Coordinates of C-alpha atoms in Angstrom, one line a residue:
X245 CA -0.8 13.6 -31.7
X246 CA 0.7 12.0 -28.6
X247 CA 0.0 8.3 -28.0
X248 CA -0.8 6.9 -24.6
X249 CA -1.2 3.2 -23.9
X250 CA -4.1 2.7 -21.4
X251 CA -4.2 -0.7 -19.9
X252 CA -6.9 -2.3 -17.7
X253 CA -4.9 -5.3 -16.7
X254 CA -3.0 -6.6 -13.8
X255 CA -0.1 -9.1 -13.8
X256 CA -0.7 -12.3 -15.8
X257 CA -4.0 -10.9 -17.1
X258 CA -2.0 -9.4 -20.0
X259 CA -1.0 -12.8 -21.1
X260 CA -4.7 -13.7 -21.7
X261 CA -4.5 -11.5 -24.8
X262 CA -1.6 -13.4 -26.3
X263 CA -2.6 -15.3 -29.4
X264 CA -6.1 -13.6 -29.6
X265 CA -5.5 -10.8 -32.0
X266 CA -8.9 -11.4 -33.7
X267 CA -9.7 -9.0 -36.6
X268 CA -8.6 -5.8 -34.9
X269 CA -5.7 -3.7 -35.7
X270 CA -2.2 -4.8 -34.5
X271 CA -0.5 -2.4 -32.2
X272 CA 2.0 -1.1 -34.9
X273 CA -0.8 -0.3 -37.3
X274 CA -2.8 1.6 -34.6
X275 CA 0.3 3.7 -33.8
X276 CA 0.9 4.4 -37.5
X277 CA -2.7 5.6 -37.9
X278 CA -2.0 8.2 -35.2
X279 CA -4.8 7.5 -32.8
X280 CA -4.6 9.5 -29.6
X281 CA -4.6 6.6 -27.2
X282 CA -4.8 2.8 -27.5
X283 CA -7.1 0.8 -25.3
X284 CA -6.1 -2.7 -24.5
X285 CA -8.6 -4.7 -22.3
X286 CA -9.9 -8.2 -21.9
X287 CA -13.4 -6.8 -21.8
X288 CA -14.1 -6.7 -25.6
X289 CA -17.7 -7.5 -25.2
X290 CA -18.4 -3.8 -24.5
X291 CA -16.4 -2.5 -27.5
X292 CA -16.0 -3.2 -31.1
X293 CA -12.4 -4.0 -31.9
X294 CA -10.8 -1.4 -34.2
X295 CA -13.4 1.2 -33.6
X296 CA -12.6 4.7 -32.4
X297 CA -13.8 5.8 -28.9
X298 CA -13.3 9.0 -26.9
X299 CA -12.3 9.4 -23.3
X300 CA -13.7 12.1 -21.0
X301 CA -11.2 14.6 -22.4
X302 CA -12.4 14.0 -25.9
X303 CA -9.2 12.2 -26.8
X304 CA -9.6 9.5 -29.5
X305 CA -8.9 5.9 -28.4
X306 CA -8.8 2.8 -30.6
X307 CA -9.5 -0.7 -29.3
X308 CA -6.8 -3.1 -30.4
X309 CA -5.7 -6.6 -29.5
X310 CA -2.0 -7.6 -29.4
X311 CA -0.2 -10.9 -29.6
X312 CA 3.1 -9.7 -28.1
X313 CA 4.6 -10.0 -24.7
X314 CA 4.5 -7.1 -22.3
X315 CA 8.1 -6.0 -22.8
X316 CA 7.7 -6.2 -26.6
X317 CA 4.7 -3.8 -26.3
X318 CA 6.8 -1.4 -24.3
X319 CA 9.7 -1.6 -26.8
X320 CA 7.3 -0.7 -29.7
X321 CA 6.0 2.3 -27.7
X322 CA 9.4 3.5 -26.6
X323 CA 10.6 3.4 -30.3
X324 CA 7.8 5.8 -31.3
X325 CA 8.8 9.4 -31.0
X326 CA 5.2 10.4 -30.6
X327 CA 4.8 8.4 -27.5
X328 CA 4.6 10.6 -24.5
X329 CA 4.1 8.1 -21.7
X330 CA 3.6 4.5 -20.9
X331 CA 0.8 4.3 -18.3
X332 CA -0.7 1.3 -16.7
X333 CA -4.1 2.7 -15.5
X334 CA -7.8 2.0 -15.7
X335 CA -9.6 3.4 -18.7
X336 CA -12.6 4.4 -16.6
X337 CA -11.9 4.7 -12.9
X338 CA -13.3 1.6 -11.2
X339 CA -15.9 1.0 -13.9
X340 CA -14.2 -2.1 -15.2
X341 CA -13.3 -3.6 -11.8
X342 CA -14.2 -7.3 -11.8
X343 CA -16.0 -7.3 -8.5
X344 CA -18.3 -4.6 -9.8
X345 CA -19.2 -7.0 -12.7
X346 CA -20.2 -9.6 -10.1
X347 CA -22.3 -6.9 -8.4
X348 CA -23.9 -6.0 -11.7
X349 CA -24.7 -9.6 -12.4
X350 CA -26.5 -9.8 -9.0
X351 CA -28.3 -6.6 -9.8
X352 CA -29.6 -8.2 -13.0
X353 CA -31.3 -10.9 -10.8
X354 CA -32.7 -8.3 -8.3
X355 CA -34.1 -6.1 -11.1
X356 CA -35.6 -8.9 -13.2
X357 CA -39.3 -9.6 -13.2
X358 CA -38.9 -13.3 -13.5
X359 CA -36.0 -15.6 -12.6
X360 CA -35.6 -18.7 -14.8
X361 CA -32.8 -21.1 -15.7
X362 CA -31.7 -19.1 -18.7
X363 CA -31.2 -16.0 -16.5
X364 CA -29.3 -18.0 -13.9
X365 CA -27.0 -19.4 -16.6
X366 CA -26.4 -15.9 -18.0
X367 CA -25.6 -14.6 -14.5
X368 CA -23.2 -17.5 -13.7
X369 CA -21.3 -16.8 -17.0
X370 CA -20.9 -13.2 -16.0
X371 CA -19.6 -14.2 -12.5
X372 CA -17.2 -16.7 -14.1
X373 CA -15.9 -14.1 -16.5
X374 CA -15.4 -11.6 -13.7
X375 CA -13.6 -14.1 -11.4
X376 CA -11.3 -15.4 -14.1
X377 CA -10.4 -11.9 -15.1
X378 CA -9.7 -11.2 -11.5
X379 CA -7.1 -14.0 -11.6
X380 CA -9.1 -16.4 -9.5
X381 CA -8.1 -20.1 -9.8
X382 CA -10.0 -21.7 -12.7
X383 CA -11.0 -24.9 -10.8
X384 CA -12.3 -22.7 -7.9
X385 CA -14.4 -20.7 -10.4
X386 CA -15.9 -23.9 -11.7
X387 CA -16.7 -25.1 -8.2
X388 CA -18.4 -21.8 -7.4
X389 CA -20.4 -21.9 -10.6
X390 CA -21.5 -25.5 -10.1
X391 CA -22.6 -24.9 -6.5
X392 CA -24.7 -21.8 -7.5
X393 CA -26.4 -23.6 -10.4
X394 CA -27.2 -26.7 -8.3
X395 CA -28.7 -24.9 -5.4
X396 CA -30.4 -22.1 -7.3
X397 CA -33.7 -23.9 -7.8
X398 CA -33.7 -25.9 -4.5
X399 CA -36.7 -25.3 -2.2
X400 CA -36.4 -21.8 -0.9
X401 CA -36.7 -20.9 2.8
X402 CA -40.1 -19.5 3.9
X403 CA -40.3 -15.7 4.0
X404 CA -38.0 -14.8 1.1
X405 CA -38.5 -14.7 -2.6
X406 CA -36.7 -16.8 -5.3
X407 CA -34.6 -13.7 -6.3
X408 CA -33.5 -13.0 -2.7
X409 CA -32.6 -16.7 -2.3
X410 CA -30.4 -16.7 -5.4
X411 CA -28.7 -13.4 -4.5
X412 CA -28.0 -14.7 -1.0
X413 CA -26.8 -18.0 -2.4
X414 CA -24.3 -16.2 -4.7
X415 CA -23.1 -14.1 -1.8
X416 CA -22.6 -17.2 0.5
X417 CA -20.8 -19.2 -2.2
X418 CA -18.5 -16.3 -3.0
X419 CA -17.8 -16.0 0.7
X420 CA -16.4 -19.5 0.7
X421 CA -13.5 -18.6 -1.7
X422 CA -12.2 -15.9 0.7
X423 CA -12.3 -18.3 3.6
X424 CA -15.9 -18.4 4.8
X425 CA -17.4 -16.3 7.6
X426 CA -14.3 -15.4 9.5
X427 CA -13.5 -12.5 11.7
X428 CA -9.9 -12.8 12.8
X429 CA -9.4 -12.4 16.6
X430 CA -5.8 -11.4 17.4
X431 CA -4.2 -12.0 20.8
X432 CA -4.3 -8.8 22.9
X433 CA -0.5 -9.0 23.3
X434 CA 1.3 -10.4 20.2
X435 CA 4.7 -9.5 21.7
X436 CA 6.7 -9.8 18.4
X437 CA 5.8 -9.7 14.7
X438 CA 8.0 -10.2 11.6
X439 CA 6.8 -8.8 8.3
X440 CA 8.1 -10.5 5.1
X441 CA 7.0 -10.3 1.5
X442 CA 8.0 -9.4 -2.1
X443 CA 9.4 -6.0 -3.3
X444 CA 6.8 -3.3 -3.4
X445 CA 4.1 -5.1 -1.4
X446 CA 3.8 -2.3 1.1
X447 CA 5.6 -3.9 4.1
X448 CA 7.1 -0.6 5.4
X449 CA 3.8 1.3 5.3
X450 CA 2.1 -1.8 6.8
X451 CA 4.6 -1.9 9.7
X452 CA 3.6 1.7 10.6
X453 CA -0.1 0.9 10.3
X454 CA 0.3 -2.2 12.5
X455 CA 2.2 -0.2 15.0
X456 CA -0.5 2.5 15.2
X457 CA -3.2 -0.2 15.4
X458 CA -1.7 -1.7 18.5
X459 CA -0.6 1.6 20.0
X460 CA -4.3 2.6 20.0
X461 CA -4.9 -0.6 22.0
X462 CA -2.6 0.4 24.8
X463 CA 0.7 -1.4 23.8
X464 CA 4.1 0.3 23.7
X465 CA 5.4 -0.5 20.2
X466 CA 8.9 -0.5 18.8
X467 CA 9.7 -0.7 15.1
X468 CA 13.0 -2.2 13.7
X469 CA 14.1 -1.5 10.1
X470 CA 15.9 -4.7 9.0
X471 CA 15.8 -3.6 5.4
X472 CA 19.4 -2.9 4.7
X473 CA 19.0 -3.4 1.0
X474 CA 16.7 -0.5 -0.1
X475 CA 18.4 2.9 0.2
X476 CA 15.4 4.8 1.4
X477 CA 14.0 2.1 3.7
X478 CA 15.6 3.6 6.9
X479 CA 14.4 7.1 6.3
X480 CA 10.9 6.0 5.3
X481 CA 10.3 3.8 8.4
X482 CA 11.8 6.4 10.7
X483 CA 9.5 9.1 9.3
X484 CA 6.5 6.9 9.6
X485 CA 7.4 5.9 13.2
X486 CA 7.5 9.6 14.1
X487 CA 4.2 10.2 12.4
X488 CA 2.4 7.4 14.3
X489 CA 4.3 8.1 17.6
X490 CA 6.2 4.8 18.2
X491 CA 9.8 3.9 19.1
X492 CA 12.2 3.2 16.2
X493 CA 15.5 1.6 15.6
X494 CA 17.6 1.3 12.5
X495 CA 21.2 1.6 11.4
X496 CA 21.8 3.0 7.9
X497 CA 25.5 2.2 8.0
X498 CA 25.0 -1.5 8.9
X499 CA 24.7 -4.0 6.0
X500 CA 23.8 -7.0 8.2
X501 CA 20.1 -7.3 8.8
X502 CA 20.9 -9.9 11.5
X503 CA 22.9 -7.4 13.5
X504 CA 20.4 -4.6 13.1
X505 CA 17.6 -6.9 14.3
X506 CA 19.6 -8.1 17.3
X507 CA 20.6 -4.5 18.3
X508 CA 17.0 -3.2 17.9
X509 CA 15.5 -6.1 19.8
X510 CA 17.8 -5.4 22.8
X511 CA 17.2 -1.7 22.7
X512 CA 13.4 -1.9 22.5
X513 CA 13.3 -4.6 25.3
X514 CA 15.5 -2.3 27.5
X515 CA 13.1 0.6 26.9
X516 CA 10.0 -1.5 27.9
X517 CA 8.4 -2.1 24.5
X518 CA 5.8 -4.9 24.8
X519 CA 5.4 -5.3 21.1
X520 CA 8.3 -5.2 18.6
X521 CA 7.7 -5.3 14.8
X522 CA 10.5 -6.0 12.4
X523 CA 10.2 -4.8 8.8
X524 CA 12.4 -7.0 6.6
X525 CA 13.7 -6.3 3.1
X526 CA 11.5 -7.2 0.1
X527 CA 12.6 -10.4 -1.4
X528 CA 11.6 -13.3 -3.6
X529 CA 11.2 -16.4 -1.6
X530 CA 12.8 -18.3 -4.4
X531 CA 16.1 -16.4 -4.0
X532 CA 18.4 -18.6 -1.9
X533 CA 20.6 -15.8 -0.6
X534 CA 17.6 -13.7 0.6
X535 CA 15.9 -16.7 2.1
X536 CA 19.1 -17.3 4.2
X537 CA 18.9 -13.7 5.5
X538 CA 15.2 -14.0 6.5
X539 CA 16.0 -17.3 8.3
X540 CA 18.8 -15.5 10.2
X541 CA 16.4 -12.7 11.2
X542 CA 13.8 -15.2 12.2
X543 CA 16.3 -17.1 14.4
X544 CA 17.5 -14.1 16.3
X545 CA 14.1 -12.5 16.6
X546 CA 12.0 -15.6 17.2
X547 CA 8.7 -13.8 16.4
X548 CA 5.3 -14.9 17.8
X549 CA 3.8 -14.0 14.5
X550 CA 5.3 -14.1 11.0
X551 CA 3.0 -12.2 8.6
X552 CA 3.3 -12.4 4.8
X553 CA 2.5 -9.1 3.3
X554 CA 0.8 -9.5 -0.1
X555 CA -0.2 -6.8 -2.6
X556 CA -3.7 -7.4 -3.7
X557 CA -2.8 -7.2 -7.4
X558 CA -0.1 -9.9 -7.3
X559 CA -2.2 -12.6 -8.9
X560 CA -1.7 -16.3 -8.5
X561 CA 2.1 -16.0 -8.4
X562 CA 1.6 -15.5 -4.7
X563 CA 0.8 -19.2 -4.2
X564 CA 4.4 -20.4 -4.9
X565 CA 5.8 -17.4 -2.9
X566 CA 3.6 -18.1 0.1
X567 CA 4.6 -21.7 0.1
X568 CA 8.3 -20.9 -0.1
X569 CA 8.1 -18.3 2.7
X570 CA 6.1 -20.7 4.8
X571 CA 8.8 -23.4 4.4
X572 CA 11.5 -20.9 5.3
X573 CA 10.2 -19.2 8.4
X574 CA 6.7 -20.7 9.1
X575 CA 4.3 -18.0 8.0
X576 CA 1.2 -18.1 10.2
X577 CA -0.7 -15.1 8.9
X578 CA -1.3 -12.9 5.9
X579 CA -1.8 -9.1 5.4
X580 CA -3.3 -8.0 2.1
X581 CA -2.4 -4.5 1.0
X582 CA -3.8 -2.1 -1.6
X583 CA -7.4 -3.3 -1.5
X584 CA -8.7 0.3 -1.9
X585 CA -10.4 1.6 -4.9
X586 CA -11.1 -1.5 -6.9
X587 CA -11.8 -5.2 -6.8
X588 CA -8.2 -6.4 -6.8
X589 CA -7.2 -9.3 -4.7
X590 CA -8.6 -12.3 -6.6
X591 CA -5.3 -14.1 -6.9
X592 CA -4.2 -13.3 -3.4
X593 CA -7.5 -14.2 -1.8
X594 CA -7.6 -17.4 -3.7
X595 CA -4.1 -18.4 -2.7
X596 CA -5.1 -17.8 0.9
X597 CA -8.1 -20.0 0.4
X598 CA -6.2 -22.8 -1.2
X599 CA -3.3 -22.8 1.2
X600 CA -5.6 -22.2 4.2
X601 CA -3.5 -19.3 5.4
X602 CA -5.6 -16.9 7.5
X603 CA -5.9 -13.3 6.5
X604 CA -5.4 -11.1 9.6
X605 CA -5.4 -7.6 8.2
X606 CA -6.2 -5.6 5.1
X607 CA -4.8 -2.3 4.0
X608 CA -7.5 -0.1 2.4
X609 CA -5.7 3.1 1.7
X610 CA -2.5 5.2 2.1
X611 CA -3.2 6.7 5.5
X612 CA -2.1 5.1 8.8
X613 CA -5.7 4.6 9.8
X614 CA -6.6 2.8 6.5
X615 CA -6.0 -0.6 8.2
X616 CA -8.5 -3.1 9.6
X617 CA -8.9 -6.6 10.9
X618 CA -10.1 -8.8 8.0
X619 CA -13.7 -9.8 8.3
X620 CA -14.7 -11.8 5.2
X621 CA -18.4 -11.2 5.7
X622 CA -18.1 -7.4 6.0
X623 CA -15.5 -7.1 3.2
X624 CA -17.6 -9.0 0.7
X625 CA -20.8 -7.1 1.7
X626 CA -19.0 -3.9 1.0
X627 CA -17.5 -4.7 -2.4
X628 CA -20.8 -6.3 -3.6
X629 CA -22.7 -3.1 -2.7
X630 CA -24.6 -4.5 0.3
X631 CA -23.1 -1.9 2.6
X632 CA -21.3 -2.3 5.9
X633 CA -22.9 -0.1 8.6
X634 CA -21.1 -1.8 11.4
X635 CA -17.7 -0.8 10.0
X636 CA -19.0 2.7 9.4
X637 CA -20.1 3.0 13.0
X638 CA -16.6 1.8 14.1
X639 CA -15.0 4.4 11.9
X640 CA -17.2 7.1 13.4
X641 CA -16.4 6.0 16.9
X642 CA -12.7 6.0 16.3
X643 CA -12.8 9.4 14.6
X644 CA -14.8 11.1 17.4
X645 CA -12.7 13.0 19.9
X646 CA -13.8 13.9 23.5
X647 CA -14.0 17.5 22.5
X648 CA -16.3 16.7 19.6
X649 CA -18.4 14.5 21.9
X650 CA -18.9 17.5 24.2
X651 CA -20.0 19.7 21.3
X652 CA -22.5 17.0 20.1
X653 CA -24.2 17.0 23.5
X654 CA -25.7 20.4 22.8
X655 CA -26.7 19.3 19.3
X656 CA -30.5 18.8 18.7
X657 CA -31.1 16.6 15.7
X658 CA -34.6 18.1 15.3
X659 CA -33.0 21.5 14.6
X660 CA -31.1 20.0 11.7
X661 CA -34.3 18.3 10.3
X662 CA -36.0 21.7 10.5
X663 CA -33.2 23.3 8.5
X664 CA -31.7 25.3 11.5
X665 CA -28.1 24.7 10.5
X666 CA -25.4 27.3 11.2
X667 CA -22.2 27.7 9.1
X668 CA -20.2 26.6 12.2
X669 CA -22.2 23.4 12.4
X670 CA -21.9 22.8 8.7
X671 CA -18.1 23.3 8.9
X672 CA -17.9 20.9 11.9
X673 CA -19.8 18.2 10.0
X674 CA -17.5 18.7 6.9
X675 CA -14.4 18.4 9.1
X676 CA -15.7 15.3 10.8
X677 CA -16.6 13.6 7.5
X678 CA -13.0 14.2 6.3
X679 CA -11.8 12.0 9.2
X680 CA -13.9 9.1 7.9
X681 CA -11.9 8.9 4.7
X682 CA -12.7 9.5 1.0
X683 CA -16.3 9.9 0.0
X684 CA -16.1 6.7 -2.1
X685 CA -15.2 4.7 1.0
X686 CA -18.1 6.1 3.0
X687 CA -20.5 5.5 0.1
X688 CA -19.3 1.9 0.0
X689 CA -20.1 1.5 3.7
X690 CA -23.6 2.8 3.1
X691 CA -24.1 0.4 0.2
X692 CA -24.8 3.1 -2.4
X693 CA -21.3 3.5 -3.9
X694 CA -22.2 1.5 -7.0
X695 CA -25.2 3.8 -7.6
X696 CA -23.1 6.9 -7.9
X697 CA -20.3 7.2 -10.5
X698 CA -16.7 7.6 -9.4
X699 CA -16.6 11.0 -11.2
X700 CA -19.6 12.2 -9.3
X701 CA -18.2 11.1 -6.0
X702 CA -14.8 12.7 -6.8
X703 CA -16.7 15.9 -7.7
X704 CA -18.5 15.8 -4.4
X705 CA -15.1 15.4 -2.6
X706 CA -13.8 18.5 -4.4
X707 CA -16.9 20.5 -3.5
X708 CA -16.5 19.6 0.2
X709 CA -12.9 20.7 0.1
X710 CA -13.9 24.0 -1.4
X711 CA -16.7 24.5 1.2
X712 CA -14.2 23.9 4.0
X713 CA -11.8 26.5 2.6
X714 CA -14.6 29.0 2.2
X715 CA -15.9 28.5 5.8
X716 CA -12.3 28.8 7.1
X717 CA -11.7 32.1 5.3

């Protein structure tokens, strides 16, 4: 049967398998044995190496460990005629995310009858394993572990239990590694923003999200496409600009990013834009030619803010890149993208902590509204399953139109509690819930996302879509 490689790894995490073949089957043997899929993961504590397992479609998987580099694995797979695809995906959606392992470790404390030193050590080991797997700096992991262990059995404040004290201690200590309790306050009128970063980090989408963010706050925004390298960059940013309703400038025939930036800057100023955002080409900060180009853009644009856009799954490689970008143009802020759906971002968040670079925004989805000011307290509360009702209320307020507010004036909550719900009201509520984003995100805001499996939440999403279609027929 067909073979599919299913990988629960990001970036350098694959290298953690090198030299650790153990007693399991090598990759070539597993392929020769004709198993339906091969599962490669650092989480071997949950599975017996070499044993067969079945995914939700009943397809057989075999757990193997490999001692080859990434490209070598791909070459082996490509050489097999039975290989249908080479996928880098999670084996179980979200179930192996490292932040959820931390949450599970904290749940172990909350659900235990008695908290002793052995339990604390066990929980600390689980937190260490989760953070290291998430590409957090080793020394930082040791610092976190040491602090939790030292303070766990200190005298507890009055009014709380030992369990509550330890859970709160873990939370506050983890909060440190993403910069402490910080809610970034941006100036009301930033005037000019330059976005820079690596290839594929999400700069172009972020430019549109940032434009919409400030447009909603009353600014007239203009976007400039200074990416003259990527063929579809002009078309993509132009389309996104039209979608969010802001001014756009780009020149697909011009190869000089410097000239495009200068022309766009003059045009937007002439048209009265009070915020101009430049989307630069993706580049490695270690490439001298591209560094020269970004310096030229920086000189002609003279931005008030230079944001480094980082993909959450980049790992610790971001540290060198951030340092190099900072040396080139003076980065004074970070935007982390692709933080939706799982607990990625360990390496990126760690790098920000180590280099003391503030995180200004995070991207939490594909839509233009999936963008928010970074609040370390809220973010950690959400991913650890404590909920974030404040953010949910903000989402509800943003999603509510004046027309919907008028309709709600006639709504009596007691009627709903008594079961007096019409199809029209039901449809109205379904349409409104759609504006808040995926069900998984709403459940995360409520703090119950970890209590409901991803499959169940996805099923609920499909049912709601079906109900909306029926009610509209």
